[in-house]
Amino acid sequence: MAGKVAIITGAGPGVGRACALTMAADGADLALAARRIEALEALAAEVSEATGRRVVAIPTDISDLASAAALADTAAAELGRVDAVVNVATAGGARAAVTDIDWDDYRYSFELNVLGTLEVSRRAADHMKAVGGGSIVQIGTLSTHSVPEKMAIYTSTKAALQTASMVMARELGPHNIRVNIVTPGYITGDNLDRLWGNIAEQTGKTAQQVSDRAASAAALNRHVDPEDIAEAVLFLASERGRGVTGLEIRVDAGQLIG
């Protein structure tokens, strides 16, 4: 990605950080976006020091359309162009049965997962057209396939993003702009550790036992690391994936097959 500029939303610990380090190591200059300015600036400094690339921190609230709309323009003004955008930012929403959903909670998740993410994507696409093409990579979720109980807010809003992104792939193809989705499995890190801990408390198992059982359900008998997701993102964001659009790539160690 030498000479290219990529925007990464949700640039925080885990997948956002891994994507930033991986893409910068491949030569990209980066515009990192998230809400918390201190953590964002710290990540930008870390990536720049580790890779020598230009990295700018742009505080952005994706759930606010004006903030989302300004991101690509700011990135282009700061770094000269936009070639790729990776939308890691997401809102999970409260766990609740559909009959008990708080519509304000649903509305917030929809505004971030769908409207804000699509706003970033389409504004970035305008800048990609000016440089002859580019790549949009959305981060999906396995819950759109497994449809677990009490996760309708997250699952349905991410499904809406996925469908709209497939439509964008058709619409933007003539402009040499590709749109794809990377869907992770269980990603190692603090969030997953907390999940296993919560399940362990409810079941009387140890967190390690819960983790091992979940891993055993995957064909590769393991969870995935943030770096696994970042490598798939890099493939799709770079010219390596120049023939790929309208595709969901599951990086889940074989949690779902077929």
Coordinates of C-alpha atoms in Angstrom, one line a residue:
M1 CA 0.0 0.0 0.0
A2 CA 3.0 2.3 -0.5
G3 CA 1.7 5.7 -1.5
K4 CA -1.8 5.0 -0.5
V5 CA -4.0 6.5 2.3
A6 CA -6.4 4.5 4.4
I7 CA -9.0 5.6 6.9
I8 CA -9.7 3.3 9.9
T9 CA -12.8 4.0 12.0
G10 CA -13.0 2.4 15.5
A11 CA -9.2 2.7 15.7
G12 CA -8.8 1.3 19.2
P13 CA -7.5 -1.8 20.9
G14 CA -7.9 -5.1 19.1
V15 CA -8.9 -5.2 15.5
G16 CA -8.6 -1.4 14.9
R17 CA -5.0 -1.3 16.3
A18 CA -4.0 -4.5 14.4
C19 CA -5.4 -3.1 11.1
A20 CA -3.5 0.2 11.7
L21 CA -0.2 -1.5 12.4
T22 CA -0.6 -4.0 9.5
M23 CA -1.6 -1.5 6.9
A24 CA 1.1 1.1 7.9
A25 CA 3.7 -1.7 7.8
D26 CA 2.7 -2.3 4.2
G27 CA 3.3 1.3 3.4
A28 CA 0.0 3.1 3.9
D29 CA -0.4 6.5 5.5
L30 CA -3.4 6.5 7.9
A31 CA -6.2 8.6 9.2
L32 CA -7.4 7.0 12.4
A33 CA -10.8 7.8 13.7
A34 CA -12.4 7.2 17.1
R35 CA -14.2 9.1 19.8
R36 CA -11.6 9.1 22.6
I37 CA -8.9 11.6 21.6
E38 CA -6.3 10.6 24.1
A39 CA -6.3 7.0 23.2
L40 CA -6.6 7.8 19.5
E41 CA -3.5 10.1 19.6
A42 CA -1.6 7.5 21.6
L43 CA -2.4 4.8 18.9
A44 CA -1.4 7.2 16.1
A45 CA 1.9 7.9 17.8
E46 CA 2.5 4.2 18.4
V47 CA 1.8 3.3 14.7
S48 CA 3.9 6.2 13.4
E49 CA 6.9 5.3 15.6
A50 CA 6.7 1.6 14.7
T51 CA 6.3 2.1 10.9
G52 CA 7.6 5.5 10.0
R53 CA 4.3 6.3 8.2
R54 CA 2.3 9.5 8.4
V55 CA -0.6 8.9 10.8
V56 CA -3.2 11.5 11.8
A57 CA -5.7 11.2 14.6
I58 CA -9.2 12.5 13.7
P59 CA -11.7 12.5 16.6
T60 CA -15.0 11.2 15.1
D61 CA -18.3 10.1 16.4
I62 CA -19.6 7.8 13.6
S63 CA -23.2 7.9 15.1
D64 CA -23.2 11.7 14.3
L65 CA -23.8 12.1 10.6
A66 CA -22.0 15.5 10.4
S67 CA -19.0 14.0 12.2
A68 CA -19.0 10.9 9.9
A69 CA -19.4 13.1 6.8
A70 CA -16.4 15.3 7.7
L71 CA -14.0 12.4 8.2
A72 CA -13.1 11.6 4.6
D73 CA -12.7 15.3 3.7
T74 CA -10.4 15.9 6.7
A75 CA -8.4 12.8 5.9
A76 CA -7.9 13.9 2.3
A77 CA -7.0 17.4 3.4
E78 CA -4.4 16.1 5.9
L79 CA -2.9 13.3 3.8
G80 CA -3.7 14.3 0.2
R81 CA -6.0 11.5 -1.0
V82 CA -8.1 8.5 0.2
D83 CA -7.6 5.1 -1.3
A84 CA -9.2 2.8 1.3
V85 CA -11.6 2.9 4.3
V86 CA -11.9 0.2 6.9
N87 CA -14.9 0.5 9.2
V88 CA -14.2 -1.2 12.5
A89 CA -16.4 1.1 14.6
T90 CA -19.5 -0.7 15.9
A91 CA -22.3 -0.5 18.5
G92 CA -23.4 -3.8 20.0
G93 CA -26.6 -2.6 21.6
A94 CA -28.1 -4.1 24.8
R95 CA -28.9 -7.8 24.9
A96 CA -32.7 -8.0 24.9
A97 CA -35.5 -10.1 23.4
V98 CA -37.2 -8.3 20.5
T99 CA -40.3 -7.9 22.7
D100 CA -38.2 -6.0 25.2
I101 CA -36.0 -3.8 23.0
D102 CA -35.5 -0.2 24.0
W103 CA -36.0 1.6 20.7
D104 CA -33.7 4.4 21.7
D105 CA -31.0 1.8 22.1
Y106 CA -31.9 0.3 18.7
R107 CA -31.9 3.7 17.1
Y108 CA -28.4 4.5 18.3
S109 CA -27.0 1.2 17.0
F110 CA -28.7 1.7 13.7
E111 CA -27.3 5.3 13.4
L112 CA -23.8 4.0 14.0
N113 CA -23.7 0.6 12.4
V114 CA -25.7 1.6 9.4
L115 CA -26.1 5.3 8.7
G116 CA -22.8 6.5 10.1
T117 CA -20.8 3.7 8.6
L118 CA -22.4 4.1 5.2
E119 CA -21.9 7.9 5.4
V120 CA -18.2 7.4 5.9
S121 CA -18.1 4.9 3.1
R122 CA -19.9 7.0 0.5
R123 CA -17.9 10.2 1.4
A124 CA -14.7 8.2 1.1
A125 CA -15.9 6.8 -2.2
D126 CA -16.1 10.3 -3.6
H127 CA -12.4 10.8 -2.9
M128 CA -11.5 7.3 -4.3
K129 CA -13.2 8.3 -7.6
A130 CA -10.8 11.2 -7.9
V131 CA -7.7 8.8 -7.7
G132 CA -9.1 6.1 -10.0
G133 CA -10.5 3.7 -7.5
G134 CA -10.2 2.3 -4.0
S135 CA -11.5 -0.2 -1.5
I136 CA -14.1 -0.2 1.3
V137 CA -13.9 -2.9 3.9
Q138 CA -16.6 -3.4 6.5
I139 CA -16.3 -5.5 9.6
G140 CA -19.2 -8.0 9.9
T141 CA -20.3 -10.4 12.6
L142 CA -21.0 -14.1 12.7
S143 CA -24.3 -13.3 14.5
T144 CA -25.8 -12.5 11.1
H145 CA -25.5 -16.2 10.3
S146 CA -26.1 -17.7 13.7
V147 CA -28.9 -15.3 14.8
P148 CA -28.5 -15.8 18.5
E149 CA -31.3 -14.9 20.9
K150 CA -31.3 -11.5 22.6
M151 CA -29.0 -10.0 20.0
A152 CA -31.5 -8.6 17.5
I153 CA -30.2 -5.1 17.8
Y154 CA -26.7 -5.9 16.8
T155 CA -27.5 -8.7 14.4
S156 CA -30.2 -6.8 12.4
T157 CA -28.2 -3.5 12.1
K158 CA -25.1 -5.3 11.0
A159 CA -27.2 -7.3 8.5
A160 CA -28.6 -4.1 7.1
L161 CA -25.0 -2.8 6.7
Q162 CA -24.0 -6.0 5.0
T163 CA -26.8 -5.8 2.5
A164 CA -26.3 -2.1 1.7
S165 CA -22.6 -2.8 1.2
M166 CA -23.3 -5.5 -1.3
V167 CA -25.4 -3.0 -3.2
M168 CA -22.6 -0.5 -3.0
A169 CA -20.3 -3.1 -4.5
R170 CA -22.5 -3.2 -7.6
E171 CA -22.9 0.6 -7.8
L172 CA -19.3 1.5 -7.3
G173 CA -17.7 -1.2 -9.4
P174 CA -17.7 0.9 -12.6
H175 CA -15.6 3.4 -10.6
N176 CA -13.0 0.7 -9.7
I177 CA -14.1 0.9 -6.1
R178 CA -14.4 -2.5 -4.4
V179 CA -16.6 -3.1 -1.3
N180 CA -16.1 -6.2 0.8
I181 CA -16.8 -7.5 4.3
V182 CA -14.5 -9.3 6.7
T183 CA -16.4 -11.2 9.4
P184 CA -14.4 -12.3 12.4
G185 CA -15.0 -15.3 14.7
Y186 CA -14.2 -15.1 18.4
I187 CA -11.3 -12.6 18.6
T188 CA -8.8 -13.0 21.4
G189 CA -8.4 -10.1 23.7
D190 CA -9.9 -8.4 26.8
N191 CA -13.5 -8.4 25.4
L192 CA -13.4 -12.1 24.8
D193 CA -11.8 -12.8 28.2
R194 CA -14.7 -10.9 29.8
L195 CA -17.2 -13.0 27.8
W196 CA -15.7 -16.2 28.9
G197 CA -15.6 -15.0 32.5
N198 CA -19.3 -14.0 32.5
I199 CA -20.3 -17.4 31.1
A200 CA -18.1 -19.2 33.6
E201 CA -19.8 -17.4 36.5
Q202 CA -23.2 -18.5 35.1
T203 CA -22.2 -22.1 34.4
G204 CA -19.9 -23.0 37.2
K205 CA -17.1 -23.7 34.7
T206 CA -13.7 -22.0 34.6
A207 CA -13.1 -19.3 32.0
Q208 CA -10.5 -21.6 30.3
Q209 CA -13.0 -24.4 30.1
V210 CA -15.5 -22.2 28.4
S211 CA -12.9 -20.9 26.0
D212 CA -11.7 -24.4 25.2
R213 CA -15.2 -25.6 24.5
A214 CA -15.9 -22.7 22.1
A215 CA -12.6 -23.3 20.3
S216 CA -13.3 -27.0 19.9
A217 CA -16.4 -26.1 17.8
A218 CA -14.1 -24.5 15.2
A219 CA -12.5 -26.6 12.5
L220 CA -9.1 -25.3 13.5
N221 CA -9.8 -25.7 17.2
R222 CA -8.8 -22.2 18.0
H223 CA -9.9 -18.6 18.2
V224 CA -8.7 -15.9 15.9
D225 CA -6.3 -13.0 16.8
P226 CA -6.8 -9.4 15.8
E227 CA -3.8 -9.8 13.4
D228 CA -5.7 -12.6 11.6
I229 CA -8.5 -10.1 10.8
A230 CA -6.0 -7.4 9.8
E231 CA -4.3 -9.6 7.3
A232 CA -7.6 -10.3 5.5
V233 CA -8.4 -6.6 5.6
L234 CA -5.0 -5.7 4.1
F235 CA -5.6 -8.2 1.3
L236 CA -8.9 -6.6 0.4
A237 CA -7.8 -3.0 0.9
S238 CA -4.7 -3.4 -1.2
E239 CA -4.1 -4.2 -4.9
R240 CA -3.7 -7.8 -3.9
G241 CA -7.5 -8.0 -3.8
R242 CA -8.0 -6.0 -7.0
G243 CA -10.3 -8.7 -8.4
V244 CA -12.5 -9.1 -5.4
T245 CA -15.7 -7.2 -4.6
G246 CA -19.1 -7.9 -3.2
L247 CA -17.6 -10.7 -1.0
E248 CA -17.9 -11.6 2.7
I249 CA -14.7 -13.3 4.0
R250 CA -15.1 -15.1 7.3
V251 CA -12.0 -15.2 9.4
D252 CA -13.4 -17.5 12.1
A253 CA -11.0 -20.5 12.3
G254 CA -13.9 -22.6 10.8
Q255 CA -16.7 -21.8 13.3
L256 CA -19.0 -21.8 10.3
I257 CA -18.3 -24.0 7.3
G258 CA -20.0 -23.6 4.0

